[in-house]
Short mmCIF file of C-alpha atoms and ligand atoms in Angstrom, two decimals:
data_model
loop_
_atom_site.label_atom_id
_atom_site.label_comp_id
_atom_site.label_asym_id
_atom_site.label_seq_id
_atom_site.Cartn_x
_atom_site.Cartn_y
_atom_site.Cartn_z
CA UNK D 1 17.22 -12.58 24.06
CA UNK D 2 13.82 -14.15 23.57
CA UNK D 3 12.95 -17.63 24.82
CA UNK D 4 16.66 -18.31 25.15
CA UNK D 5 17.34 -17.51 21.48
CA UNK D 6 19.97 -14.90 20.66
CA UNK D 7 17.52 -12.74 18.67
CA UNK D 8 18.80 -9.44 17.28
CA UNK D 9 18.13 -6.86 20.03
CA UNK D 10 16.10 -4.57 17.73
CA UNK D 11 13.66 -7.43 17.11
CA UNK D 12 13.04 -8.26 20.77
CA UNK D 13 9.50 -7.36 21.82
CA UNK D 14 8.28 -6.73 18.25
CA UNK D 15 5.10 -8.40 17.05
CA UNK D 16 4.77 -9.82 13.53
CA UNK D 17 2.44 -8.17 11.01
CA UNK D 18 -0.87 -9.79 11.69
CA UNK D 19 -4.00 -8.33 10.10
CA UNK D 20 -6.54 -11.06 10.94
CA UNK D 21 -7.25 -13.47 8.06
CA UNK D 22 -10.77 -14.63 8.92
CA UNK D 23 -13.24 -16.45 6.70
CA UNK D 24 -16.17 -14.10 7.28
CA UNK D 25 -18.74 -12.99 4.69
CA UNK D 26 -17.63 -9.34 4.43
CA UNK D 27 -13.86 -8.79 4.54
CA UNK D 28 -13.03 -5.09 4.58
CA UNK D 29 -9.73 -5.00 6.44
CA UNK D 30 -6.75 -5.04 4.06
CA UNK D 31 -7.78 -2.62 1.29
CA UNK D 32 -7.99 -5.15 -1.52
CA UNK D 33 -10.03 -4.63 -4.67
CA UNK D 34 -13.23 -6.54 -3.82
CA UNK D 35 -13.92 -7.57 -7.43
CA UNK D 36 -12.33 -10.90 -8.45
CA UNK D 37 -10.44 -11.28 -11.74
CA UNK D 38 -12.63 -11.63 -14.84
CA UNK D 39 -12.91 -15.14 -16.39
CA UNK D 40 -10.86 -14.08 -19.47
CA UNK D 41 -8.07 -12.86 -17.19
CA UNK D 42 -8.16 -16.05 -15.13
CA UNK D 43 -7.85 -18.06 -18.36
CA UNK D 44 -4.91 -15.97 -19.59
CA UNK D 45 -3.12 -16.28 -16.25
CA UNK D 46 -3.66 -20.04 -16.19
CA UNK D 47 -2.28 -20.35 -19.74
CA UNK D 48 0.72 -18.12 -18.96
CA UNK D 49 1.54 -20.00 -15.76
CA UNK D 50 1.11 -23.27 -17.67
CA UNK D 51 3.72 -22.14 -20.18
CA UNK D 52 6.03 -21.07 -17.36
CA UNK D 53 5.58 -24.50 -15.76
CA UNK D 54 7.25 -26.20 -18.72
CA UNK D 55 10.57 -24.65 -17.75
CA UNK D 56 10.39 -24.67 -13.97
CA UNK D 57 13.58 -26.75 -13.88
CA UNK D 58 15.38 -23.51 -14.86
CA UNK D 59 15.72 -20.40 -12.73
CA UNK D 60 13.43 -17.54 -13.73
CA UNK D 61 14.63 -14.43 -15.55
CA UNK D 62 16.59 -12.80 -12.73
CA UNK D 63 15.95 -9.36 -14.17
CA UNK D 64 12.24 -9.91 -14.91
CA UNK D 65 12.67 -7.92 -18.12
CA UNK D 66 9.35 -8.92 -19.71
CA UNK D 67 7.38 -7.94 -16.62
CA UNK D 68 9.31 -4.70 -16.13
CA UNK D 69 8.72 -3.78 -19.77
CA UNK D 70 4.98 -4.37 -19.33
CA UNK D 71 4.95 -2.34 -16.09
CA UNK D 72 6.80 0.55 -17.75
CA UNK D 73 4.25 0.56 -20.59
CA UNK D 74 1.43 0.58 -18.04
CA UNK D 75 2.96 3.53 -16.14
CA UNK D 76 3.61 5.62 -19.26
CA UNK D 77 5.47 8.91 -18.62
CA UNK D 78 8.08 7.78 -21.16
CA UNK D 79 9.48 5.20 -18.71
CA UNK D 80 11.31 2.10 -19.87
CA UNK D 81 12.26 -1.19 -18.21
CA UNK D 82 15.60 0.19 -16.99
CA UNK D 83 13.69 2.68 -14.80
CA UNK D 84 11.30 0.12 -13.34
CA UNK D 85 11.93 -2.60 -10.77
CA UNK D 86 9.59 -5.28 -9.42
CA UNK D 87 9.54 -7.57 -6.39
CA UNK D 88 7.18 -9.66 -4.25
CA UNK D 89 4.85 -6.88 -3.20
CA UNK D 90 5.73 -3.27 -2.58
CA UNK D 91 6.71 -4.45 0.92
CA UNK D 92 9.72 -6.16 -0.60
CA UNK D 93 10.43 -3.21 -2.89
CA UNK D 94 10.52 -0.90 0.13
CA UNK D 95 12.80 -3.23 2.12
CA UNK D 96 15.19 -3.41 -0.84
CA UNK D 97 15.16 0.40 -1.07
CA UNK D 98 16.05 0.73 2.60
CA UNK D 99 18.72 -1.96 2.30
CA UNK D 100 20.31 0.13 -0.42
CA UNK D 101 19.74 3.66 0.87
CA UNK D 102 19.06 3.26 4.63
CA UNK D 103 20.81 0.94 7.06
CA UNK D 104 22.73 1.36 10.33
CA UNK D 105 23.66 4.95 11.10
CA UNK D 106 21.06 6.34 8.68
CA UNK D 107 17.57 7.77 9.23
CA UNK D 108 14.25 7.22 7.53
CA UNK D 109 11.62 9.87 8.26
CA UNK D 110 7.91 9.33 7.82
CA UNK D 111 4.88 11.48 8.55
CA UNK D 112 2.60 9.75 11.09
CA UNK D 113 0.08 8.27 11.37
CA UNK D 114 0.98 6.20 8.34
CA UNK D 115 1.38 2.66 7.07
CA UNK D 116 2.01 0.23 9.92
CA UNK D 117 4.84 -1.56 8.10
CA UNK D 118 7.17 1.46 7.88
CA UNK D 119 8.55 0.92 11.41
CA UNK D 120 9.08 -2.75 10.49
CA UNK D 121 10.97 -1.87 7.30
CA UNK D 122 13.17 0.39 9.40
CA UNK D 123 13.78 -2.25 12.07
CA UNK D 124 14.47 -4.96 9.49
CA UNK D 125 17.12 -2.89 7.80
CA UNK D 126 18.62 -1.35 10.93
CA UNK D 127 17.58 2.13 9.82
CA UNK D 128 16.65 4.67 12.52
CA UNK D 129 13.00 5.69 12.19
CA UNK D 130 12.08 9.34 12.68
CA UNK D 131 8.38 10.13 13.09
CA UNK D 132 7.02 13.57 12.21
CA UNK D 133 3.41 14.19 13.21
CA UNK D 134 0.90 15.15 10.55
CA UNK D 135 -1.33 18.14 11.23
CA UNK D 136 -4.94 17.91 12.47
CA UNK D 137 -6.17 17.22 8.91
CA UNK D 138 -3.38 14.68 8.36
CA UNK D 139 -1.56 17.06 6.01
CA UNK D 140 2.23 17.36 6.11
CA UNK D 141 4.98 19.95 6.49
CA UNK D 142 7.32 19.55 3.49
CA UNK D 143 10.16 21.40 5.24
CA UNK D 144 10.44 18.50 7.73
CA UNK D 145 11.86 16.42 4.85
CA UNK D 146 15.26 18.12 5.24
CA UNK D 147 18.09 16.39 7.07
CA UNK D 148 17.10 12.74 6.66
CA UNK D 149 18.78 10.05 4.58
CA UNK D 150 15.39 8.83 3.41
CA UNK D 151 11.83 10.19 3.50
CA UNK D 152 8.94 7.76 3.00
CA UNK D 153 5.65 9.41 2.11
CA UNK D 154 2.46 7.41 1.54
CA UNK D 155 0.20 9.22 -0.93
CA UNK D 156 -2.70 8.56 -0.58
CA UNK D 157 -1.84 7.87 3.03
CA UNK D 158 -2.81 4.72 4.87
CA UNK D 159 -4.68 4.55 7.29
CA UNK D 160 -6.10 8.05 6.85
CA UNK D 161 -6.80 7.98 3.09
CA UNK D 162 -5.39 11.49 2.81
CA UNK D 163 -4.40 12.61 -0.68
CA UNK D 164 -1.78 15.27 -1.36
CA UNK D 165 -1.60 17.69 -4.30
CA UNK D 166 1.43 17.14 -6.54
CA UNK D 167 2.81 20.55 -5.45
CA UNK D 168 3.18 19.24 -1.89
CA UNK D 169 5.22 16.26 -3.10
CA UNK D 170 7.27 18.65 -5.19
CA UNK D 171 7.91 20.76 -2.07
CA UNK D 172 9.01 17.62 -0.19
CA UNK D 173 11.45 16.76 -3.00
CA UNK D 174 12.80 20.30 -2.94
CA UNK D 175 13.26 20.30 0.84
CA UNK D 176 14.69 16.78 1.07
CA UNK D 177 18.43 16.30 1.33
CA UNK D 178 18.34 12.52 0.81
CA UNK D 179 16.17 10.03 -1.04
CA UNK D 180 12.38 10.45 -1.24
CA UNK D 181 10.23 7.33 -1.58
CA UNK D 182 6.63 8.17 -2.48
CA UNK D 183 4.44 5.15 -1.78
CA UNK D 184 1.59 5.27 -4.28
CA UNK D 185 0.00 1.92 -3.40
CA UNK D 186 -3.47 3.48 -3.85
CA UNK D 187 -2.70 5.85 -6.73
CA UNK D 188 -5.25 4.39 -9.15
CA UNK D 189 -8.02 5.49 -6.76
CA UNK D 190 -6.58 8.99 -6.33
CA UNK D 191 -7.83 12.25 -7.78
CA UNK D 192 -4.28 13.67 -7.77
CA UNK D 193 -1.62 13.44 -10.47
CA UNK D 194 0.98 10.74 -9.81
CA UNK D 195 4.43 11.71 -8.56
CA UNK D 196 5.74 9.92 -11.66
CA UNK D 197 5.38 13.36 -13.26
CA UNK D 198 8.27 14.58 -11.05
CA UNK D 199 10.77 11.79 -11.75
CA UNK D 200 12.59 13.58 -14.54
CA UNK D 201 13.28 16.57 -12.27
CA UNK D 202 14.27 14.77 -9.07
CA UNK D 203 16.88 12.00 -9.49
CA UNK D 204 16.54 10.98 -5.83
CA UNK D 205 12.78 10.44 -6.10
CA UNK D 206 11.40 6.90 -6.17
CA UNK D 207 7.71 6.14 -6.76
CA UNK D 208 6.53 2.77 -5.48
CA UNK D 209 3.36 1.06 -6.67
CA UNK D 210 1.63 -2.26 -6.19
CA UNK D 211 -0.61 -4.66 -8.08
CA UNK D 212 -2.27 -5.60 -4.75
CA UNK D 213 -4.88 -2.86 -4.59
CA UNK D 214 -6.70 -1.41 -7.63
CA UNK D 215 -5.09 -4.08 -9.79
CA UNK D 216 -6.92 -6.88 -7.94
CA UNK D 217 -3.74 -8.99 -7.77
CA UNK D 218 -2.98 -9.10 -4.03
CA UNK D 219 -2.61 -12.87 -4.14
CA UNK D 220 -0.06 -12.59 -6.96
CA UNK D 221 2.37 -10.55 -4.82
CA UNK D 222 3.85 -7.99 -7.18
CA UNK D 223 4.96 -4.52 -6.21
CA UNK D 224 7.15 -2.26 -8.30
CA UNK D 225 8.82 1.10 -8.52
CA UNK D 226 9.79 3.74 -11.03
CA UNK D 227 12.94 5.79 -10.56
CA UNK D 228 16.12 6.72 -12.36
CA UNK D 229 18.04 3.85 -13.94
CA UNK D 230 20.80 4.52 -11.36
CA UNK D 231 18.39 3.70 -8.52
CA UNK D 232 17.36 0.48 -10.25
CA UNK D 233 21.04 -0.41 -10.75
CA UNK D 234 21.68 0.20 -7.04
CA UNK D 235 18.92 -2.24 -6.09
CA UNK D 236 20.72 -5.02 -7.97
CA UNK D 237 23.26 -4.92 -5.14
CA UNK D 238 20.71 -5.93 -2.51
CA UNK D 239 18.10 -8.05 -4.27
CA UNK D 240 18.38 -11.78 -3.75
CA UNK D 241 19.04 -13.73 -6.95
CA UNK D 242 15.88 -14.98 -8.71
CA UNK D 243 13.64 -13.29 -6.14
CA UNK D 244 10.59 -13.18 -8.42
CA UNK D 245 9.39 -16.65 -9.45
CA UNK D 246 8.64 -17.58 -13.07
CA UNK D 247 4.92 -18.19 -12.30
CA UNK D 248 4.72 -14.78 -10.60
CA UNK D 249 6.32 -13.02 -13.56
CA UNK D 250 4.08 -14.87 -16.03
CA UNK D 251 0.87 -14.24 -14.07
CA UNK D 252 1.60 -10.56 -13.51
CA UNK D 253 2.48 -9.97 -17.15
CA UNK D 254 -0.78 -11.65 -18.18
CA UNK D 255 -2.71 -9.51 -15.67
CA UNK D 256 -1.18 -6.34 -17.09
CA UNK D 257 -2.60 -7.31 -20.47
CA UNK D 258 -6.07 -6.86 -18.93
CA UNK D 259 -5.33 -3.58 -17.16
CA UNK D 260 -8.16 -1.66 -18.75
CA UNK D 261 -10.90 -4.14 -17.76
CA UNK D 262 -9.50 -4.65 -14.25
CA UNK D 263 -9.23 -0.94 -13.57
CA UNK D 264 -12.83 -0.54 -14.73
CA UNK D 265 -13.80 -1.41 -11.14
CA UNK D 266 -11.98 1.65 -9.79
CA UNK D 267 -14.78 4.07 -10.72
CA UNK D 268 -17.31 1.84 -8.96
CA UNK D 269 -15.20 1.64 -5.81
CA UNK D 270 -14.68 5.41 -5.77
CA UNK D 271 -18.42 6.03 -6.24
CA UNK D 272 -19.27 3.55 -3.46
CA UNK D 273 -16.63 5.12 -1.22
CA UNK D 274 -18.27 8.51 -1.55
CA UNK D 275 -21.76 7.13 -0.89
CA UNK D 276 -20.49 5.21 2.16
CA UNK D 277 -18.68 8.27 3.51
CA UNK D 278 -21.82 10.38 3.19
CA UNK D 279 -23.99 7.74 4.85
CA UNK D 280 -21.63 7.36 7.81
CA UNK D 281 -21.27 11.13 8.17
CA UNK D 282 -25.07 11.48 8.08
CA UNK D 283 -25.21 9.17 11.09
CA UNK D 284 -22.86 11.49 12.94
CA UNK D 285 -19.57 9.62 12.39
CA UNK D 286 -16.86 11.96 11.08
CA UNK D 287 -15.11 10.47 8.05
CA UNK D 288 -11.64 11.60 7.04
CA UNK D 289 -11.73 12.72 3.36
CA UNK D 290 -10.39 9.78 1.37
CA UNK D 291 -8.39 9.70 -1.85
CA UNK D 292 -8.10 5.89 -1.67
CA UNK D 293 -10.31 2.77 -1.41
CA UNK D 294 -10.86 2.92 2.34
CA UNK D 295 -12.26 5.27 4.96
CA UNK D 296 -11.02 6.23 8.40
CA UNK D 297 -14.16 6.69 10.46
CA UNK D 298 -14.21 8.49 13.81
CA UNK D 299 -16.68 9.20 16.57
CA UNK D 300 -16.47 5.77 18.25
CA UNK D 301 -16.34 5.46 22.03
CA UNK D 302 -14.68 2.08 21.98
CA UNK D 303 -13.33 1.08 18.55
CA UNK D 304 -12.29 -2.37 19.82
CA UNK D 305 -15.86 -3.08 20.95
CA UNK D 306 -17.30 -1.82 17.66
CA UNK D 307 -14.78 -3.96 15.78
CA UNK D 308 -15.85 -7.03 17.75
CA UNK D 309 -19.56 -6.30 17.32
CA UNK D 310 -19.14 -5.88 13.54
CA UNK D 311 -17.17 -9.11 13.40
CA UNK D 312 -19.94 -10.92 15.26
CA UNK D 313 -22.17 -9.84 12.36
CA UNK D 314 -19.70 -11.18 9.81
CA UNK D 315 -18.06 -7.87 8.90
CA UNK D 316 -14.30 -7.61 9.32
CA UNK D 317 -12.85 -4.07 9.47
CA UNK D 318 -9.54 -2.77 10.88
CA UNK D 319 -8.72 -1.31 14.24
CA UNK D 320 -5.63 0.73 13.36
CA UNK D 321 -5.02 1.90 16.92
CA UNK D 322 -6.15 5.49 16.38
CA UNK D 323 -8.38 6.50 19.31
CA UNK D 324 -12.11 6.72 18.44
CA UNK D 325 -11.52 5.44 14.88
CA UNK D 326 -11.82 2.32 12.72
CA UNK D 327 -10.71 1.86 9.13
CA UNK D 328 -13.04 0.25 6.60
CA UNK D 329 -12.13 -0.89 3.10
CA UNK D 330 -14.65 -0.05 0.40
CA UNK D 331 -16.03 -3.40 -0.73
CA UNK D 332 -18.46 -4.26 -3.51
CA UNK D 333 -21.65 -2.20 -3.61
CA UNK D 334 -23.41 -5.04 -1.80
CA UNK D 335 -20.67 -5.33 0.84
CA UNK D 336 -20.88 -1.58 1.47
CA UNK D 337 -24.61 -1.95 2.10
CA UNK D 338 -23.96 -4.85 4.48
CA UNK D 339 -21.32 -2.84 6.32
CA UNK D 340 -23.65 0.09 6.67
CA UNK D 341 -26.47 -2.08 8.02
CA UNK D 342 -24.15 -3.74 10.54
CA UNK D 343 -22.59 -0.41 11.51
CA UNK D 344 -25.98 1.19 12.08
CA UNK D 345 -27.07 -1.75 14.22
CA UNK D 346 -23.94 -2.09 16.36
CA UNK D 347 -23.42 1.59 17.00
CA UNK D 348 -26.87 1.74 18.53
CA UNK D 349 -25.92 -0.99 20.98
CA UNK D 350 -24.78 0.42 24.33
CA UNK D 351 -21.28 -1.17 24.35
CA UNK D 352 -20.14 -0.53 20.81
CA UNK D 353 -21.83 2.84 20.35
CA UNK D 354 -20.65 6.24 19.33
CA UNK D 355 -18.65 8.64 21.45
CA UNK D 356 -20.58 11.59 22.79
C1 PLP T 1 0.58 2.39 1.93
C2 PLP T 1 0.86 0.96 1.58
N1 PLP T 1 2.01 0.67 1.00
C3 PLP T 1 2.32 -0.59 0.68
C4 PLP T 1 1.47 -1.63 0.94
C5 PLP T 1 1.94 -3.03 0.65
O1 PLP T 1 1.35 -3.64 -0.38
P1 PLP T 1 1.95 -4.92 -1.10
O2 PLP T 1 3.14 -5.42 -0.34
O3 PLP T 1 0.83 -5.88 -1.13
O4 PLP T 1 2.35 -4.41 -2.46
C6 PLP T 1 0.24 -1.38 1.55
C7 PLP T 1 -0.69 -2.48 1.87
O5 PLP T 1 -1.64 -2.35 2.59
C8 PLP T 1 -0.06 -0.05 1.89
O6 PLP T 1 -1.21 0.27 2.50
#
C-alpha cells in the first residue's frame, strides 16, 4: 500500500517516467529531431486537423485505416494496412503488444542496458522481466533469445546508440521460441537494413517504429508497427476503442505526405553526430559508436555534476544512470556547437571534470 491507497503491489515503490521538461535554450535529452516542421507541413496539418474538427461530434475511425495505409506505403516492403497498426506513440504500441503476448506468468527478455521504459511496460502488463547483459561493446548474444515468451530488442539501442547488423536480428529470430519485438524507433538514422526485411520469414517478428524521432512528430504522438496480419488482428483484442483521436490521425497522415522533406534533416543530424563524436573523443571522452541520433559519452568522474554544470549553462542532456556516462541528443548544427563549448568549459572545472 502507498499513502493508504491499495495500490497494486508491483507498482509500489516505482517512480513515474520523468525526463525533465525544462525550458532551457539547448534541449538535448529526449532524442527528438531538432528541426521543426516546415511551414508547408504546418499548413497541411492545420488544414487536415481543421477538416477533422468538422466531425468531432463523431468517434474517429476506430481502425485508423487511412493512417495505416499511409504508414504501410511509407514503410514499403510490400506491406499493406492489414499488416500495420498505429497507436499513441510506440510506448502504447509496445504496451498493447505485451497485453496481447505477455502478461502474468509470462516472460519478456531484453538485453540491458536498454530503453528505460521496458521495465515499466513489463510491470504495467504484469509480465516478468528478464534482463540479459550486453557484452562490453553493447553487442548481444542471439542464443539468449531462446526460452522466453517475448524478446524486446531495441535496434539501434537506447541509451547506447548501438546498431546491429541484420544477420544478428535474424539469429535472434531463429533462436527465439516466442515473439520477437524489434524496436526500431531510430531506424531512419541507422546504417543497417531494417528488420522489416525479415517479416515475411518470421511470423512471430514484430517491428515497431515511431514518428517521434526522425519524423519530427514527437508532439503528435504516433507510433506504429509492422507484423503479420494475425498479429494486428490479435491487437484488436486489447486496444481500447477509438484510442487514436481524429486530429491525431489527420495530422499524422498529413505529416506522412511530407516524409521526403522531413527526412531530409536526417543526413544533417547524422553528419553532425559524427563531427560531435569526433570532437568529444579528441578531448579524451570515449564515445560509444552510434547508429542513432544521440551519443553515449563516457570518461566522466561525476556524471550528475557534469549534468548540473551543463544545465547551469542552458544545455539539458540525460543522465541515464550508467556510471561515468551521459547521453546527449544530436541537436541542430548550432546546438551541437553550443553543447561542445559548454562541455569543454564544464569538464575543465574541478567538480564536473573528467575521470582519470
Ligand atoms: C528505443 C525507444 N523506443 C521507443 C521510444 C518511445 O517513443 P514514442 O512513444 O514517442 O513513440 C523511445 C523514446 O525515447 C525509444 O528511445
